[in-house]
GROMACS .gro file of C-alpha atoms in nm:
model
  350
    1MET     CA    1  -3.682 -10.219  -1.702
    2LYS     CA    2  -3.773 -10.025  -2.018
    3LEU     CA    3  -4.057  -9.887  -1.841
    4THR     CA    4  -3.868  -9.757  -1.557
    5LYS     CA    5  -3.626  -9.590  -1.786
    6LYS     CA    6  -3.895  -9.429  -1.978
    7LEU     CA    7  -4.054  -9.312  -1.650
    8PHE     CA    8  -3.737  -9.171  -1.535
    9ALA     CA    9  -3.655  -8.996  -1.863
   10ALA     CA   10  -4.000  -8.834  -1.847
   11LEU     CA   11  -3.951  -8.732  -1.494
   12LEU     CA   12  -3.610  -8.568  -1.600
   13VAL     CA   13  -3.766  -8.376  -1.877
   14LEU     CA   14  -4.044  -8.256  -1.643
   15CYS     CA   15  -3.788  -8.132  -1.395
   16MET     CA   16  -3.585  -7.986  -1.645
   17MET     CA   17  -3.896  -7.775  -1.767
   18ILE     CA   18  -3.994  -7.653  -1.396
   19PRO     CA   19  -3.745  -7.351  -1.409
   20VAL     CA   20  -3.869  -7.267  -1.741
   21VAL     CA   21  -4.228  -7.254  -1.648
   22SER     CA   22  -4.138  -7.082  -1.325
   23ALA     CA   23  -3.946  -6.820  -1.535
   24ALA     CA   24  -4.244  -6.777  -1.771
   25SER     CA   25  -4.489  -6.752  -1.511
   26SER     CA   26  -4.261  -6.464  -1.323
   27ALA     CA   27  -4.222  -6.295  -1.654
   28LYS     CA   28  -4.597  -6.296  -1.715
   29ALA     CA   29  -4.639  -6.139  -1.380
   30ALA     CA   30  -4.405  -5.880  -1.405
   31ARG     CA   31  -4.542  -5.804  -1.770
   32SER     CA   32  -4.897  -5.783  -1.640
   33TYR     CA   33  -4.864  -5.423  -1.529
   34ASN     CA   34  -4.678  -5.306  -1.838
   35GLY     CA   35  -4.850  -4.993  -1.990
   36LYS     CA   36  -5.061  -4.957  -1.671
   37SER     CA   37  -5.071  -4.663  -1.426
   38LEU     CA   38  -4.965  -4.652  -1.079
   39VAL     CA   39  -5.080  -4.369  -0.835
   40VAL     CA   40  -4.915  -4.320  -0.509
   41LEU     CA   41  -5.085  -4.106  -0.261
   42GLY     CA   42  -4.868  -4.040   0.059
   43ASP     CA   43  -4.676  -3.813   0.260
   44SER     CA   44  -4.289  -3.765   0.282
   45ILE     CA   45  -4.200  -4.116   0.307
   46ALA     CA   46  -4.381  -4.197  -0.036
   47ALA     CA   47  -4.240  -3.863  -0.175
   48GLY     CA   48  -3.883  -4.002  -0.126
   49PHE     CA   49  -3.765  -3.721   0.130
   50GLY     CA   50  -3.378  -3.750   0.191
   51LEU     CA   51  -3.316  -3.988  -0.071
   52ASN     CA   52  -3.171  -3.756  -0.358
   53LYS     CA   53  -2.821  -3.935  -0.434
   54TRP     CA   54  -2.692  -3.627  -0.585
   55VAL     CA   55  -2.734  -3.415  -0.271
   56PRO     CA   56  -2.444  -3.406  -0.031
   57GLU     CA   57  -2.505  -3.607   0.281
   58THR     CA   58  -2.589  -3.313   0.505
   59THR     CA   59  -2.935  -3.250   0.644
   60LEU     CA   60  -2.925  -2.878   0.568
   61THR     CA   61  -2.883  -2.966   0.187
   62GLN     CA   62  -3.119  -3.272   0.208
   63GLY     CA   63  -3.376  -3.086   0.401
   64LEU     CA   64  -3.392  -2.796   0.129
   65VAL     CA   65  -3.450  -3.062  -0.144
   66MET     CA   66  -3.818  -3.133  -0.104
   67PRO     CA   67  -3.976  -3.368  -0.384
   68HIS     CA   68  -4.305  -3.243  -0.557
   69GLY     CA   69  -4.434  -3.572  -0.727
   70GLU     CA   70  -4.100  -3.707  -0.877
   71PHE     CA   71  -4.038  -4.065  -0.841
   72VAL     CA   72  -3.703  -4.031  -0.637
   73GLU     CA   73  -3.454  -4.267  -0.702
   74ASP     CA   74  -3.429  -4.600  -0.455
   75SER     CA   75  -3.786  -4.474  -0.317
   76PHE     CA   76  -4.041  -4.745  -0.286
   77PRO     CA   77  -4.263  -4.588  -0.559
   78GLN     CA   78  -4.001  -4.564  -0.788
   79LEU     CA   79  -3.876  -4.911  -0.710
   80VAL     CA   80  -4.243  -5.061  -0.735
   81ARG     CA   81  -4.294  -4.882  -1.061
   82ASP     CA   82  -3.991  -4.997  -1.251
   83ARG     CA   83  -3.981  -5.358  -1.109
   84TYR     CA   84  -4.331  -5.466  -1.192
   85GLY     CA   85  -4.337  -5.292  -1.536
   86PHE     CA   86  -4.568  -4.959  -1.488
   87SER     CA   87  -4.582  -4.712  -1.741
   88LYS     CA   88  -4.330  -4.428  -1.664
   89LYS     CA   89  -4.561  -4.193  -1.860
   90THR     CA   90  -4.884  -4.244  -1.680
   91SER     CA   91  -4.774  -4.351  -1.339
   92VAL     CA   92  -4.816  -4.045  -1.085
   93ASN     CA   93  -4.659  -3.963  -0.759
   94LEU     CA   94  -4.916  -3.747  -0.568
   95SER     CA   95  -4.727  -3.752  -0.253
   96ARG     CA   96  -4.625  -3.429  -0.046
   97ASN     CA   97  -4.388  -3.377   0.249
   98MET     CA   98  -4.563  -3.322   0.561
   99TRP     CA   99  -4.918  -3.371   0.400
  100CYS     CA  100  -5.193  -3.575   0.593
  101SER     CA  101  -5.527  -3.716   0.483
  102THR     CA  102  -5.647  -3.366   0.568
  103GLU     CA  103  -5.469  -3.181   0.285
  104PHE     CA  104  -5.575  -3.446   0.014
  105LEU     CA  105  -5.949  -3.421   0.123
  106ARG     CA  106  -5.919  -3.032   0.093
  107LEU     CA  107  -5.821  -3.081  -0.286
  108LEU     CA  108  -6.060  -3.363  -0.347
  109ASP     CA  109  -6.392  -3.267  -0.133
  110PRO     CA  110  -6.540  -2.916  -0.144
  111LYS     CA  111  -6.757  -3.013   0.138
  112PHE     CA  112  -6.440  -3.112   0.372
  113GLU     CA  113  -6.296  -2.763   0.297
  114ALA     CA  114  -6.622  -2.576   0.384
  115GLU     CA  115  -6.635  -2.806   0.720
  116LEU     CA  116  -6.261  -2.699   0.775
  117CYS     CA  117  -6.350  -2.366   0.760
  118GLU     CA  118  -6.598  -2.368   1.043
  119PRO     CA  119  -6.495  -2.171   1.355
  120GLU     CA  120  -6.452  -2.497   1.574
  121ASN     CA  121  -6.212  -2.626   1.332
  122ALA     CA  122  -5.984  -2.325   1.303
  123PHE     CA  123  -5.691  -2.471   1.458
  124ASP     CA  124  -5.693  -2.771   1.254
  125GLN     CA  125  -5.736  -2.543   0.968
  126TYR     CA  126  -5.430  -2.356   1.075
  127VAL     CA  127  -5.246  -2.675   1.128
  128SER     CA  128  -5.314  -2.782   0.766
  129ASP     CA  129  -5.210  -2.468   0.602
  130TYR     CA  130  -4.875  -2.512   0.810
  131MET     CA  131  -4.824  -2.851   0.646
  132MET     CA  132  -4.898  -2.735   0.305
  133PHE     CA  133  -4.651  -2.421   0.351
  134PRO     CA  134  -4.309  -2.588   0.295
  135SER     CA  135  -4.399  -2.738  -0.011
  136GLU     CA  136  -4.553  -2.455  -0.169
  137VAL     CA  137  -4.260  -2.211  -0.059
  138LEU     CA  138  -4.010  -2.434  -0.238
  139LYS     CA  139  -4.236  -2.488  -0.550
  140PRO     CA  140  -4.493  -2.186  -0.594
  141THR     CA  141  -4.810  -2.293  -0.700
  142ASP     CA  142  -4.760  -2.650  -0.636
  143THR     CA  143  -5.062  -2.704  -0.462
  144LEU     CA  144  -5.281  -2.550  -0.746
  145ARG     CA  145  -5.130  -2.755  -1.002
  146LEU     CA  146  -5.191  -3.075  -0.774
  147ALA     CA  147  -5.534  -2.982  -0.723
  148ALA     CA  148  -5.602  -2.944  -1.094
  149SER     CA  149  -5.472  -3.288  -1.174
  150ILE     CA  150  -5.530  -3.515  -0.879
  151LYS     CA  151  -5.875  -3.634  -0.977
  152ASP     CA  152  -5.772  -3.733  -1.341
  153SER     CA  153  -5.473  -3.896  -1.207
  154ILE     CA  154  -5.700  -4.136  -0.967
  155LYS     CA  155  -5.961  -4.177  -1.246
  156LYS     CA  156  -5.658  -4.345  -1.455
  157ALA     CA  157  -5.512  -4.533  -1.200
  158ASP     CA  158  -5.479  -4.918  -1.199
  159VAL     CA  159  -5.309  -4.944  -0.875
  160LEU     CA  160  -5.305  -4.691  -0.613
  161VAL     CA  161  -5.086  -4.712  -0.310
  162PHE     CA  162  -5.220  -4.537  -0.003
  163SER     CA  163  -4.950  -4.417   0.232
  164LEU     CA  164  -5.091  -4.182   0.481
  165GLY     CA  165  -5.160  -4.171   0.862
  166SER     CA  166  -4.810  -4.140   1.031
  167ASN     CA  167  -4.847  -3.757   0.995
  168ASP     CA  168  -5.206  -3.774   1.074
  169ILE     CA  169  -5.163  -3.931   1.414
  170MET     CA  170  -4.814  -3.904   1.546
  171THR     CA  171  -4.695  -3.587   1.378
  172TYR     CA  172  -4.993  -3.406   1.434
  173SER     CA  173  -5.027  -3.502   1.810
  174ILE     CA  174  -4.656  -3.416   1.869
  175CYS     CA  175  -4.686  -3.070   1.694
  176LYS     CA  176  -5.019  -2.973   1.844
  177PRO     CA  177  -4.884  -2.842   2.167
  178LEU     CA  178  -4.585  -2.699   1.989
  179MET     CA  179  -4.811  -2.490   1.746
  180ARG     CA  180  -5.078  -2.384   1.979
  181PRO     CA  181  -4.873  -2.079   2.097
  182PHE     CA  182  -4.828  -1.970   1.734
  183TYR     CA  183  -5.185  -2.019   1.662
  184GLN     CA  184  -5.270  -1.793   1.941
  185VAL     CA  185  -5.128  -1.515   1.754
  186PHE     CA  186  -4.839  -1.473   1.986
  187GLY     CA  187  -5.079  -1.330   2.276
  188ARG     CA  188  -5.036  -1.461   2.626
  189GLN     CA  189  -4.750  -1.672   2.525
  190ALA     CA  190  -4.559  -1.389   2.363
  191ALA     CA  191  -4.637  -1.186   2.668
  192VAL     CA  192  -4.484  -1.459   2.911
  193ALA     CA  193  -4.176  -1.496   2.676
  194LEU     CA  194  -4.126  -1.125   2.681
  195SER     CA  195  -4.171  -1.099   3.061
  196ALA     CA  196  -3.888  -1.358   3.094
  197VAL     CA  197  -3.657  -1.148   2.910
  198THR     CA  198  -3.716  -0.802   3.052
  199GLN     CA  199  -3.730  -0.952   3.426
  200ARG     CA  200  -3.416  -1.141   3.322
  201GLU     CA  201  -3.566  -1.456   3.418
  202ILE     CA  202  -3.397  -1.662   3.121
  203LYS     CA  203  -3.177  -1.946   3.295
  204THR     CA  204  -2.899  -2.124   3.167
  205LEU     CA  205  -2.914  -2.470   3.077
  206ASP     CA  206  -2.722  -2.671   3.332
  207SER     CA  207  -2.822  -3.038   3.271
  208PRO     CA  208  -2.943  -3.281   3.025
  209GLU     CA  209  -3.303  -3.271   3.168
  210GLU     CA  210  -3.315  -2.884   3.114
  211VAL     CA  211  -3.151  -2.934   2.763
  212ALA     CA  212  -3.438  -3.173   2.685
  213LYS     CA  213  -3.712  -2.966   2.831
  214PHE     CA  214  -3.597  -2.682   2.618
  215VAL     CA  215  -3.564  -2.883   2.310
  216LEU     CA  216  -3.894  -3.036   2.345
  217GLY     CA  217  -4.072  -2.724   2.430
  218PRO     CA  218  -4.420  -2.739   2.592
  219LEU     CA  219  -4.472  -3.102   2.455
  220ASP     CA  220  -4.641  -3.285   2.755
  221LEU     CA  221  -4.581  -3.658   2.746
  222ASN     CA  222  -4.852  -3.683   2.977
  223LEU     CA  223  -5.126  -3.535   2.753
  224LEU     CA  224  -4.983  -3.717   2.460
  225PRO     CA  225  -5.189  -4.059   2.487
  226GLN     CA  226  -5.490  -3.867   2.494
  227ASP     CA  227  -5.394  -3.660   2.181
  228VAL     CA  228  -5.298  -3.978   2.001
  229ALA     CA  229  -5.628  -4.136   2.076
  230GLN     CA  230  -5.819  -3.841   1.923
  231SER     CA  231  -5.591  -3.832   1.616
  232THR     CA  232  -5.626  -4.193   1.550
  233LYS     CA  233  -6.001  -4.176   1.541
  234ARG     CA  234  -5.988  -3.871   1.319
  235PHE     CA  235  -5.774  -4.071   1.074
  236TYR     CA  236  -6.013  -4.345   1.045
  237LYS     CA  237  -6.290  -4.120   0.967
  238GLN     CA  238  -6.075  -3.931   0.703
  239TYR     CA  239  -5.928  -4.276   0.559
  240ASP     CA  240  -6.293  -4.386   0.497
  241ARG     CA  241  -6.382  -4.064   0.357
  242LEU     CA  242  -6.072  -4.060   0.116
  243LEU     CA  243  -6.139  -4.422   0.013
  244GLY     CA  244  -6.503  -4.328  -0.045
  245ILE     CA  245  -6.379  -4.049  -0.302
  246ILE     CA  246  -6.127  -4.281  -0.459
  247TYR     CA  247  -6.367  -4.565  -0.547
  248LYS     CA  248  -6.611  -4.329  -0.652
  249LEU     CA  249  -6.392  -4.170  -0.918
  250ASN     CA  250  -6.240  -4.498  -1.006
  251PRO     CA  251  -6.446  -4.823  -0.898
  252ASP     CA  252  -6.206  -5.062  -1.046
  253VAL     CA  253  -5.882  -4.938  -0.906
  254LYS     CA  254  -5.675  -5.188  -0.685
  255VAL     CA  255  -5.578  -4.994  -0.350
  256ILE     CA  256  -5.304  -5.111  -0.167
  257SER     CA  257  -5.312  -4.954   0.191
  258MET     CA  258  -4.991  -4.920   0.359
  259GLY     CA  259  -4.977  -4.929   0.744
  260ILE     CA  260  -4.780  -4.727   0.998
  261THR     CA  261  -4.390  -4.712   1.030
  262ALA     CA  262  -4.212  -4.700   1.345
  263PRO     CA  263  -3.978  -4.416   1.324
  264PHE     CA  264  -3.937  -4.367   1.712
  265ARG     CA  265  -3.781  -4.709   1.797
  266GLY     CA  266  -3.468  -4.662   1.978
  267LEU     CA  267  -3.503  -4.288   2.021
  268GLN     CA  268  -3.343  -4.157   2.335
  269ILE     CA  269  -3.464  -3.851   2.535
  270LEU     CA  270  -3.217  -3.876   2.792
  271ASP     CA  271  -2.901  -4.066   2.838
  272GLY     CA  272  -2.986  -4.430   2.901
  273VAL     CA  273  -3.363  -4.382   2.858
  274ASP     CA  274  -3.481  -4.577   2.576
  275GLU     CA  275  -3.811  -4.679   2.426
  276ILE     CA  276  -3.992  -4.354   2.565
  277MET     CA  277  -4.353  -4.304   2.542
  278LEU     CA  278  -4.329  -4.177   2.189
  279SER     CA  279  -4.215  -4.521   2.071
  280ARG     CA  280  -4.471  -4.721   2.285
  281LEU     CA  281  -4.742  -4.495   2.148
  282ASN     CA  282  -4.631  -4.546   1.803
  283GLU     CA  283  -4.621  -4.922   1.847
  284GLU     CA  284  -4.989  -4.913   1.957
  285VAL     CA  285  -5.080  -4.717   1.654
  286ILE     CA  286  -4.914  -4.966   1.421
  287VAL     CA  287  -5.154  -5.223   1.585
  288ASN     CA  288  -5.458  -5.025   1.584
  289VAL     CA  289  -5.445  -4.886   1.228
  290ARG     CA  290  -5.349  -5.254   1.106
  291ASN     CA  291  -5.654  -5.379   1.290
  292TYR     CA  292  -5.894  -5.095   1.147
  293MET     CA  293  -5.779  -5.135   0.784
  294THR     CA  294  -5.798  -5.499   0.773
  295LYS     CA  295  -6.084  -5.556   1.024
  296LYS     CA  296  -6.309  -5.256   1.086
  297SER     CA  297  -6.312  -5.013   0.776
  298PRO     CA  298  -6.597  -5.056   0.535
  299TYR     CA  299  -6.348  -5.082   0.270
  300ARG     CA  300  -6.158  -5.365   0.442
  301ASN     CA  301  -6.276  -5.632   0.174
  302ARG     CA  302  -6.186  -5.398  -0.113
  303THR     CA  303  -5.827  -5.268  -0.014
  304THR     CA  304  -5.492  -5.479   0.031
  305TYR     CA  305  -5.318  -5.420   0.331
  306VAL     CA  306  -4.937  -5.399   0.368
  307GLU     CA  307  -4.741  -5.383   0.686
  308VAL     CA  308  -4.472  -5.159   0.728
  309GLY     CA  309  -4.423  -5.120   1.116
  310ASP     CA  310  -4.092  -5.319   1.096
  311VAL     CA  311  -3.931  -5.162   0.794
  312PRO     CA  312  -3.536  -5.068   0.871
  313GLY     CA  313  -3.485  -4.712   0.999
  314HIS     CA  314  -3.229  -4.477   1.100
  315VAL     CA  315  -3.035  -4.452   1.435
  316PHE     CA  316  -3.125  -4.129   1.636
  317TYR     CA  317  -2.880  -3.933   1.821
  318ASN     CA  318  -2.941  -3.846   2.193
  319VAL     CA  319  -3.171  -3.545   2.242
  320THR     CA  320  -2.887  -3.374   2.417
  321ASN     CA  321  -2.645  -3.407   2.103
  322PRO     CA  322  -2.630  -3.062   1.905
  323LEU     CA  323  -2.726  -3.292   1.580
  324PHE     CA  324  -3.045  -3.420   1.718
  325LEU     CA  325  -3.282  -3.144   1.594
  326PRO     CA  326  -3.143  -3.123   1.252
  327GLU     CA  327  -3.094  -3.496   1.197
  328PHE     CA  328  -3.440  -3.587   1.359
  329ILE     CA  329  -3.623  -3.450   1.032
  330LEU     CA  330  -3.434  -3.718   0.827
  331ASP     CA  331  -3.416  -3.999   1.094
  332VAL     CA  332  -3.795  -4.043   1.123
  333HIS     CA  333  -3.802  -4.180   0.748
  334PRO     CA  334  -3.693  -4.502   0.646
  335THR     CA  335  -3.353  -4.605   0.487
  336ARG     CA  336  -3.294  -4.712   0.155
  337GLU     CA  337  -3.318  -5.060   0.257
  338GLY     CA  338  -3.656  -4.987   0.419
  339HIS     CA  339  -3.772  -4.862   0.106
  340ASN     CA  340  -3.670  -5.156  -0.055
  341THR     CA  341  -3.836  -5.368   0.186
  342ILE     CA  342  -4.159  -5.184   0.129
  343ALA     CA  343  -4.123  -5.224  -0.239
  344LYS     CA  344  -4.122  -5.581  -0.219
  345ARG     CA  345  -4.406  -5.622   0.005
  346ILE     CA  346  -4.604  -5.406  -0.216
  347GLY     CA  347  -4.502  -5.639  -0.507
  348ALA     CA  348  -4.592  -5.931  -0.326
  349LYS     CA  349  -4.971  -5.803  -0.315
  350LEU     CA  350  -4.981  -5.688  -0.678
   0.00000   0.00000   0.00000
């Protein structure tokens, strides 16, 4: 009987110690990154576009507030940095709105920049210049300052979160047909437009279908799968090239590679038409990029993958709604809940 009591008492003490041990373990995990450097390399999602709390909740004002490397409040970089004890002095957010892997390679690899200047790559160079343009306009010399510091930031990183791909694949594929007329220096395309005006061929928009066609311009959904496939292959190549540079600069850095988000889920082009080709293609891209990062990339055993294809997103307006275009820029980004989900998943991989 005495033995049973002693055994029971010992078990009771042990049970009481479990929360203390668990708390100590959790605290140790959180403290393990104190004083260490977090570097985020990404696009507008990682930049925290549209999350500035002090800005009135309107597209016009939010769209004009473009982050330039800040840890925007409630964005996943800020949440990861503060929740897991990274240094606020040495942690850096290198992310920029609209940027792809192309723009970062231009800063990090002189050979890549030379390749982009070859005649056969003229259109891609034009698109890349366009992607870098808004950030530079709202903060002049931003690109030069980033170019001067990016290598040193990567060298000092303890953890680097890689958050690129959506612009490389989906944004590029969607913008390609929309931008080509501008690339052609308003040549043949401008002549056609001028002819329509002079010959009074401009038609009124009498149906939702005509409104959608006007809004989407020359975007041909039938050609989109081919463009997405090509853009995906190019992203794989540039992803590996970027990782090669990162590991050469910092062989010991822990790289966390984020997958692709699904911003087009629930998007309606016309009344009653959900899950259009944009959404279906995006879902395929999510799976393909996941498979490449985790199974095919030569760096698959050195990086840690984080799934973000199901994080919470915004609800879209129908394309025939006047607010569709101005709100679309913000709606393709995760909500604050989405950023919180991403931060938790990154934290689980640290």
